[in-house]
Short mmCIF file of C-alpha atoms in Angstrom, two decimals:
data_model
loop_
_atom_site.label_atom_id
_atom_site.label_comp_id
_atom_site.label_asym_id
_atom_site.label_seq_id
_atom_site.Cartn_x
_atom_site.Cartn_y
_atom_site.Cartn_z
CA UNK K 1 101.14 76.30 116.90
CA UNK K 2 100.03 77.41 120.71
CA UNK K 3 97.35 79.34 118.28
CA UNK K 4 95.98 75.81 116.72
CA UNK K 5 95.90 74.19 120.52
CA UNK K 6 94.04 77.00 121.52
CA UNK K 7 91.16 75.76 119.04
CA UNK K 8 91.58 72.27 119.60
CA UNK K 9 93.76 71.15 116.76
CA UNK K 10 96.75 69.48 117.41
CA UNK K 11 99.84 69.36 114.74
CA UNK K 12 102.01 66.81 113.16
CA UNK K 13 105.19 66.77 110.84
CA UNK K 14 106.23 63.90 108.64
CA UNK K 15 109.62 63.60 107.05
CA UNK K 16 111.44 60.65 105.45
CA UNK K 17 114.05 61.34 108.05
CA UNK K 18 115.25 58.71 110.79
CA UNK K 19 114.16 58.86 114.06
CA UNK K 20 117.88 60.17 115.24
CA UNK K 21 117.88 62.83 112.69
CA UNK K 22 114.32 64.33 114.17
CA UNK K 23 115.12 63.74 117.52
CA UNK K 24 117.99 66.35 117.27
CA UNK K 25 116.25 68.77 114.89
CA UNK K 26 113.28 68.16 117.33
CA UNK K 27 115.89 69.13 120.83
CA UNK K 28 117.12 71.99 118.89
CA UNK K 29 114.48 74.04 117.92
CA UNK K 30 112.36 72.80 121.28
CA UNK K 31 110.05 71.53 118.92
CA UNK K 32 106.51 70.51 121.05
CA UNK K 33 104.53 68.66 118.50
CA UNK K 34 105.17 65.12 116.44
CA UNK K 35 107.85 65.00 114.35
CA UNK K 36 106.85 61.46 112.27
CA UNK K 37 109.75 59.59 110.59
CA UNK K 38 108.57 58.06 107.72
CA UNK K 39 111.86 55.88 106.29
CA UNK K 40 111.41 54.86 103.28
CA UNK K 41 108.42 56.78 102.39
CA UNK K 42 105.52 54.52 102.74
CA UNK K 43 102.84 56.96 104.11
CA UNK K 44 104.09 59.93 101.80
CA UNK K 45 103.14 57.56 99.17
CA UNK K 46 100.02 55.89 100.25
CA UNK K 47 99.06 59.95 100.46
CA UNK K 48 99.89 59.72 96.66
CA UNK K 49 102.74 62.91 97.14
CA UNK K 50 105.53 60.81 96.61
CA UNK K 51 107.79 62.95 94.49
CA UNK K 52 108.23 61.10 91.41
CA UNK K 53 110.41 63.42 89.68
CA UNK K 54 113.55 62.31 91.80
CA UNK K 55 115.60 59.75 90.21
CA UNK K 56 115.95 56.58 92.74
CA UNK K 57 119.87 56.52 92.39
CA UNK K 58 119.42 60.08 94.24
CA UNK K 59 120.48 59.40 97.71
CA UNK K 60 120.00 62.69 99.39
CA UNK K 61 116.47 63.70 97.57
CA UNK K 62 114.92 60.43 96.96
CA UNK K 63 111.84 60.03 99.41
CA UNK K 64 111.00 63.50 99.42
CA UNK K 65 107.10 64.65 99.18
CA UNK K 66 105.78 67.43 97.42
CA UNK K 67 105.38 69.45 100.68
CA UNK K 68 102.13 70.40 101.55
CA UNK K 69 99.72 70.72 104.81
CA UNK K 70 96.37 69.08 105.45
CA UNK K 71 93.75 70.27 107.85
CA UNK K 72 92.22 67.05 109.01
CA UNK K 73 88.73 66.33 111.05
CA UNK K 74 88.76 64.29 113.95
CA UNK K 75 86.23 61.84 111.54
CA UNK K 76 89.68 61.81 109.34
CA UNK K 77 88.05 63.97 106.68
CA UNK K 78 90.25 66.64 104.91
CA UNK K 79 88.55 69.55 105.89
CA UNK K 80 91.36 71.41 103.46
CA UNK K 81 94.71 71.16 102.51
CA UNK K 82 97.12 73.86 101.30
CA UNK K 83 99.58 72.57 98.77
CA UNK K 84 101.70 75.46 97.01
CA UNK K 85 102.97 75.46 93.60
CA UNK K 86 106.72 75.93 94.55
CA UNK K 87 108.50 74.03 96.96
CA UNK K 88 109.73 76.82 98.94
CA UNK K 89 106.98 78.53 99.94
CA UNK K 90 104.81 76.65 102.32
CA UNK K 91 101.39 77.38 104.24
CA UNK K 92 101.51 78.72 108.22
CA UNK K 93 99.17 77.54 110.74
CA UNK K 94 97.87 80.46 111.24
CA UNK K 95 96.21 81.07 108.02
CA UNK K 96 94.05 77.83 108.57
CA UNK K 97 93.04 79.13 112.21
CA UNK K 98 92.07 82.40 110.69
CA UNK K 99 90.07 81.01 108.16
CA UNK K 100 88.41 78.21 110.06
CA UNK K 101 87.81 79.34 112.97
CA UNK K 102 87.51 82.79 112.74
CA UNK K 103 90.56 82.16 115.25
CA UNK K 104 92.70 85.25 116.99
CA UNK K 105 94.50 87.43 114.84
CA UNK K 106 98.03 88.87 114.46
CA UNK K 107 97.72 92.55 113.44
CA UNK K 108 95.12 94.18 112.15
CA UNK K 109 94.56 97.87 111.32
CA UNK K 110 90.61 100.03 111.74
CA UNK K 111 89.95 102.15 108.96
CA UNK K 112 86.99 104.60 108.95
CA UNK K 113 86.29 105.98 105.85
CA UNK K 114 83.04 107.97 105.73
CA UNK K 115 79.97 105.08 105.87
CA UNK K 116 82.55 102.66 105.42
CA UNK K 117 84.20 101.24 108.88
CA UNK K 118 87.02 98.13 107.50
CA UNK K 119 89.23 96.50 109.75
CA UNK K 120 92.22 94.35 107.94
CA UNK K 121 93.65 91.71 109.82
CA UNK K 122 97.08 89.37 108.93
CA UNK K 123 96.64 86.00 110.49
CA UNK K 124 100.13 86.41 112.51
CA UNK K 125 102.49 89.12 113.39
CA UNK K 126 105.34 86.96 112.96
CA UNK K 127 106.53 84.78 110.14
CA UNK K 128 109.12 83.06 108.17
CA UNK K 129 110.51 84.07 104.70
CA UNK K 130 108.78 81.96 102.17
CA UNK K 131 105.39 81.22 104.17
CA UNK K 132 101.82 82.15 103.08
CA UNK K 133 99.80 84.10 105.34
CA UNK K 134 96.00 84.38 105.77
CA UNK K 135 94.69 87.99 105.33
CA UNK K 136 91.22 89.15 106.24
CA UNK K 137 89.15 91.91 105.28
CA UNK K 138 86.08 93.14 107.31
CA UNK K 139 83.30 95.89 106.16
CA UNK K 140 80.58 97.68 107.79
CA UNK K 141 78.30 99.84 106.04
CA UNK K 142 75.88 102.39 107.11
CA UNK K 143 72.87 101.65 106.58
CA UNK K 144 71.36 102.84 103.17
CA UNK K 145 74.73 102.72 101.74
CA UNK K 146 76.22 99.98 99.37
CA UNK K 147 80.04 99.98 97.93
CA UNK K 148 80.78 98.14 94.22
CA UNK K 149 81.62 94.77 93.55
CA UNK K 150 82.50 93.07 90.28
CA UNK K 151 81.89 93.02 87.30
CA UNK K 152 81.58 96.44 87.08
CA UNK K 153 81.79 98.93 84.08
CA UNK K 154 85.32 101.01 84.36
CA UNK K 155 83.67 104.06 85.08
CA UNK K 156 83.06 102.75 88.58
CA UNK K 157 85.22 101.61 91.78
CA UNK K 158 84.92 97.99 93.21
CA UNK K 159 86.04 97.26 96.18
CA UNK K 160 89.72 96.62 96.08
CA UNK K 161 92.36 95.76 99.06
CA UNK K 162 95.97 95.79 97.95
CA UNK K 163 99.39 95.44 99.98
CA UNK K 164 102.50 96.73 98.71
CA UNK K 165 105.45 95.35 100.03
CA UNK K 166 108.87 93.88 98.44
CA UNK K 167 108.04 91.18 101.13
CA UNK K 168 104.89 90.43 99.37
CA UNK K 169 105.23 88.13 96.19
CA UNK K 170 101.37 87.29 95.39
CA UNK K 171 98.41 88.00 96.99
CA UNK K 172 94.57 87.24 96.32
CA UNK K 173 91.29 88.19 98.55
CA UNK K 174 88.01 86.12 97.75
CA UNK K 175 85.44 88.52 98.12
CA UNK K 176 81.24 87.57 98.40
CA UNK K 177 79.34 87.85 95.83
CA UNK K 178 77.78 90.85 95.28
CA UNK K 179 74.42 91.34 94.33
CA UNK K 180 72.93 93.36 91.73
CA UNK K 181 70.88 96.79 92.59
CA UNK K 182 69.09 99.39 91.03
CA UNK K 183 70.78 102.35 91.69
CA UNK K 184 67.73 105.08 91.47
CA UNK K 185 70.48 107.85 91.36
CA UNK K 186 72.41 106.45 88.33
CA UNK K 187 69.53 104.68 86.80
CA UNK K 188 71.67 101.72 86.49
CA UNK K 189 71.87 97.92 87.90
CA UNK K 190 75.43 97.08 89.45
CA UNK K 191 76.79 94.50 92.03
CA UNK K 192 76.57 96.41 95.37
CA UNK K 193 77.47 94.54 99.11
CA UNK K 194 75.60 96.40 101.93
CA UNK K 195 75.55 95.89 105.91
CA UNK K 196 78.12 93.52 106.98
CA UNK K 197 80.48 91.24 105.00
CA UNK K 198 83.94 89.84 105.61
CA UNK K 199 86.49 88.46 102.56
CA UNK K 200 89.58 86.23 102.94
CA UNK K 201 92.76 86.21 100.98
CA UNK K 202 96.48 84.93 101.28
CA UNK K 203 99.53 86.77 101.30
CA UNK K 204 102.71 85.06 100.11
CA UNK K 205 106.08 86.21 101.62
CA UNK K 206 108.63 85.53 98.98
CA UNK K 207 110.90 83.41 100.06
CA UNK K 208 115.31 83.25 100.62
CA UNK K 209 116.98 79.82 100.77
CA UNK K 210 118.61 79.25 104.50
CA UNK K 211 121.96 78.80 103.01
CA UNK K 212 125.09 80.78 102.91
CA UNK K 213 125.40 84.39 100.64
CA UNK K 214 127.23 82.83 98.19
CA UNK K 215 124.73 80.58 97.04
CA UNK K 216 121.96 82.95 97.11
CA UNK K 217 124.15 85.54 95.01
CA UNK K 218 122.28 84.37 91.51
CA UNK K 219 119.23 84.57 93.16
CA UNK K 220 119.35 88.34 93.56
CA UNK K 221 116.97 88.78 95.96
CA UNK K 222 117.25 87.96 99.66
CA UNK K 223 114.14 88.43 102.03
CA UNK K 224 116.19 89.75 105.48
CA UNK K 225 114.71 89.00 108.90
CA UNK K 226 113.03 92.16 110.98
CA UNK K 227 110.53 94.20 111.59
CA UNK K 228 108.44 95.86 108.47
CA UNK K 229 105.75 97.98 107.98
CA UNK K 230 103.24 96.33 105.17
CA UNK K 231 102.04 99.52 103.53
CA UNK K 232 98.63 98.70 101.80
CA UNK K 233 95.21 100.67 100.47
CA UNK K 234 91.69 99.87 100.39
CA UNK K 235 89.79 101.48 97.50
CA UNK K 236 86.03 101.47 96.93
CA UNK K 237 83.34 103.63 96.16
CA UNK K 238 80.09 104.58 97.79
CA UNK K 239 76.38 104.99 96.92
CA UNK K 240 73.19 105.45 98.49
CA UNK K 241 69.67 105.74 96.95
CA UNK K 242 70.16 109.41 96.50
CA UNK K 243 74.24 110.18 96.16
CA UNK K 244 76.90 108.13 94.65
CA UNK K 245 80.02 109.24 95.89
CA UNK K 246 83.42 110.13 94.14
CA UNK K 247 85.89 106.38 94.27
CA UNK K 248 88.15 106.37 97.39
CA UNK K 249 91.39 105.08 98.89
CA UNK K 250 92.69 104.55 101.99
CA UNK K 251 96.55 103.68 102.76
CA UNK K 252 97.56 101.89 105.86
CA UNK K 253 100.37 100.14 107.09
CA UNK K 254 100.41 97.00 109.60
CA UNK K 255 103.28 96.05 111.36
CA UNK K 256 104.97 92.09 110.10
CA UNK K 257 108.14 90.54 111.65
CA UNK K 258 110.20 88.30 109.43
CA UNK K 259 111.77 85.85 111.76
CA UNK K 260 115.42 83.83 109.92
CA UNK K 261 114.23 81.10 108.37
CA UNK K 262 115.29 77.58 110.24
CA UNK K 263 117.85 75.46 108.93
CA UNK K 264 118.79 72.01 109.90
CA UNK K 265 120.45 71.38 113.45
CA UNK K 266 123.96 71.04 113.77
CA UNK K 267 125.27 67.48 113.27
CA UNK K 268 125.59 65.94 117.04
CA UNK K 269 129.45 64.25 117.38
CA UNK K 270 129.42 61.50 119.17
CA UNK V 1 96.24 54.53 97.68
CA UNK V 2 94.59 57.10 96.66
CA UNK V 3 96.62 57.74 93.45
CA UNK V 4 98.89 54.67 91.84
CA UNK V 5 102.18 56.04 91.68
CA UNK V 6 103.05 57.07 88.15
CA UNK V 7 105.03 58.39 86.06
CA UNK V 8 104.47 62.24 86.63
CA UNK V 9 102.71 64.16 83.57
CA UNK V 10 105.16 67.51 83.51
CA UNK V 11 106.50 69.46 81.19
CA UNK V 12 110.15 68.54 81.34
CA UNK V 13 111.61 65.44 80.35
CA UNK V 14 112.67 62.65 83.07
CA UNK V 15 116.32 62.43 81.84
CA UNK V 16 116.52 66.14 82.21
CA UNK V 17 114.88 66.38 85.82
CA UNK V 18 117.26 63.69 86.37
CA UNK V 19 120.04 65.68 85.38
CA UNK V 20 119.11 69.16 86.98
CA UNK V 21 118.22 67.33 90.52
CA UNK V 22 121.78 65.50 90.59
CA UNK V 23 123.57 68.36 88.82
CA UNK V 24 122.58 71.16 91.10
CA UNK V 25 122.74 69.69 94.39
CA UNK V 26 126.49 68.48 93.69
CA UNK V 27 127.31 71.98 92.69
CA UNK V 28 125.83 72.55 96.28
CA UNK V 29 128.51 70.48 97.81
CA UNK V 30 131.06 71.75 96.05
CA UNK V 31 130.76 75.27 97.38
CA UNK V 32 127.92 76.22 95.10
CA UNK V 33 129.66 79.31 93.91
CA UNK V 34 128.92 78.73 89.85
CA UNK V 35 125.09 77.74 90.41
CA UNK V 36 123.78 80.13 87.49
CA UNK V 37 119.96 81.52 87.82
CA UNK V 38 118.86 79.36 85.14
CA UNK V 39 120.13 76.35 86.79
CA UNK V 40 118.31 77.32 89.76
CA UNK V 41 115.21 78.17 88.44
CA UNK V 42 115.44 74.42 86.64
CA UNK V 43 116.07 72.78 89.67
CA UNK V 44 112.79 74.24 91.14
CA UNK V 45 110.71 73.09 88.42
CA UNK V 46 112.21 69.65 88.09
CA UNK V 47 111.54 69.50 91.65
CA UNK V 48 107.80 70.48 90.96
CA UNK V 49 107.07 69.54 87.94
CA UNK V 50 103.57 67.72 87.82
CA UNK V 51 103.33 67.66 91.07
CA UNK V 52 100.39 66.35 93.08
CA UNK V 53 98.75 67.09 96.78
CA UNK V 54 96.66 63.64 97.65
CA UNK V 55 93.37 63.39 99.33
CA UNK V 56 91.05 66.22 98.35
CA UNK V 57 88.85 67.70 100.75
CA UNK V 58 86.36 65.76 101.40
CA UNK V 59 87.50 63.00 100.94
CA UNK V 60 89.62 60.30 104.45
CA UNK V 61 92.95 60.40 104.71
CA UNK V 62 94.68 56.55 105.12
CA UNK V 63 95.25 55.46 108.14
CA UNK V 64 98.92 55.25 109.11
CA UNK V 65 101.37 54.50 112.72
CA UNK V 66 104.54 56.40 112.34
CA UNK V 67 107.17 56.68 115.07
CA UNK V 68 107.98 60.08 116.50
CA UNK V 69 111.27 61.64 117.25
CA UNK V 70 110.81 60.14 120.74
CA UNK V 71 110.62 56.46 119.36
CA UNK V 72 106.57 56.21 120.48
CA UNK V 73 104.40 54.89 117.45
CA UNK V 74 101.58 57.52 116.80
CA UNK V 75 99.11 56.11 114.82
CA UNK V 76 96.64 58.55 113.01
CA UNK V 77 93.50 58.81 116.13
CA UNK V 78 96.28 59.30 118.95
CA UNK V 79 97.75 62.43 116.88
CA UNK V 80 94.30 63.75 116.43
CA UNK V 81 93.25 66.96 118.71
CA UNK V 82 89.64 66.95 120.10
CA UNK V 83 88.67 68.91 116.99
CA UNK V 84 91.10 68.23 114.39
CA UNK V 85 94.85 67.73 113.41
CA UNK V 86 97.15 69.98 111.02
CA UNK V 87 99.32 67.61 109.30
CA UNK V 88 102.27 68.88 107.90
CA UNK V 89 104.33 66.95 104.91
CA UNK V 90 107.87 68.35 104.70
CA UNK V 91 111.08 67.36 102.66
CA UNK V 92 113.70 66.84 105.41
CA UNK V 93 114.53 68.44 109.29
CA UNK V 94 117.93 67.76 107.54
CA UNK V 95 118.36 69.78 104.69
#
């Protein structure tokens, strides 16, 4: 959150919660933004996210949203909005500030590779089980070299970045286009990126309920807090007017702490 | 409104997510130890099923005044940083 301030951008939570109910989650955790109680859901439906699936006799789950985070200009415009497929997994702040304004980074790793210099940046060092992280890719080419892009015939290499972690449950990178080229040594036309370019992607960590073993026990799988190593490779292959180089990978690793995912403050007694 | 509330176009049958969403959290409460994967993986997509995510970009968000944990009423411009404001819809800060 410090990361969004930094840029201008302030944050807000809304719950269907009372006010009593955020105000001790909110002492808790030391929570420093908004915490918004919305009882009896009137803004999480005027957003149209009311979730409609819960039966109104439910008294614990009726009221609920289908959780989601907007990025919103100070003209109120949704600038974008990051809505995930499965209730537990949920966006972080610091993918938006990565993407939108080309904010600081957690860690990122330098890889030189021949004419290709690629840095890969994580938007955050440190996360929660079950969040989505913003991943960046960087390239610099010498000059009179290209690398492959899609589509391309099998034969060849595209560019490729791939982490491989049990952490990791799915992960995308939106690359430029590329644009066609004759290649004089191959005699053929194929998508090539030269000079500079820069792709972004998202990286979900799967996710573990915050609730006791024994309920997680049929789940199989339980994402631990601490430190990892995100093991990854960047494959691609290079061509200039005159050579066209054998494909290429590069492994790296960058360094990801899980933190234990927050559960709901102890009940005050009165 | 940017959406009338309706009846949500999933897969799964409203008697059914009915069933799952009551089913599994009472398991919950009763020490949760015989929640099978299945049931699990039903509750999730009961929970999802059809769901929707509001204002697109592009498009203004309503305008809304909801009080904060402190008791102050924030409406939407007094939340709003100089060049924006993340706004984050959760289930509950008690479950």
């Amino acid at each position: 959150m410090g990361k969004l301030q930094g840029h201008g951008i302030n944050a807000a939570a809304i719950t269907y919660d009372s006010r009593e109910v955020l105000s001790n989650f909110g002492e808790a955790y030391k929570i420093g933004y908004p915490l918004l109680s919305d009882a009896g859901s009137k803004v999480i439906r005027e957003f149209g996210i009311f979730n409609t699936n819960v039966p109104a006799d439910h008294k614990m789950m009726y009221g609920i949203p289908w959780p989601g985070d907007y990025l919103i200009g100070p003209d109120g415009v949704v600038r974008d909005k990051w809505f995930l497929p499965s209730y537990e997994h949920r966006a972080s702040a610091s993918a938006a500030v990565l993407r939108h304004f080309d904010g600081e980074r957690g860690n990122s790793v330098r890889i030189e590779a021949g004419v290709v210099t690629a840095t890969v940046a994580l938007s955050t060092d440190r996360c929660f089980p079950g969040q989505e992280l913003g991943l960046m890719l960087d390239v610099r080419l010498e000059a009179g070299w290209h690398v492959y892009g899609r589509p391309l015939p099998a034969q060849y290499q595209a560019i490729e970045l791939r982490l491989e972690s049990a952490l990791i449950g799915e992960q995308s990178l939106d690359l430029p286009i590329a644009h066609p080229l004759l290649l004089k040594a191959l005699g053929e036309t194929l998508p090539v990126y030269a000079g500079e370019f820069r792709a972004h992607g998202k990286v979900g960590i799967k996710w573990s309920p915050p609730m006791p073993a024994k309920f997680l026990e049929p789940l199989g799988e339980r994402i631990e807090p601490g430190r990892y190593q995100i093991a990854g490779t960047l494959r691609f292959q290079a061509c200039s007017d005159d050579i066209c180089e054998t494909p290429q990978q590069v492994t790296f690793e960058l360094p990801l702490t899980v933190e234990a995912g927050i559960t709901p403050a102890p009940k005050k007694t009165a | 409104m940017f959406e009338p509330e309706r009846e949500v176009t999933g897969e799964m049958d409203t008697e059914r997510k009915a069933t799952v969403l009551h089913g599994v959290i009472d398991k919950m409460r009763a020490g949760g130890t015989d929640i099978q994967t299945a049931e699990w993986v039903e509750f999730v997509e009961a929970q999802n099923d059809g769901y929707r995510t509001g204002p697109a970009a592009g498009a203004k968000v309503p305008e809304f005044a909801l009080p904060d944990q402190t008791g102050r009423l924030r409406p939407l411009h007094d939340l709003m940083g100089p060049n924006g404001l993340l706004l984050v819809f959760s289930r509950s800060a008690d479950w």
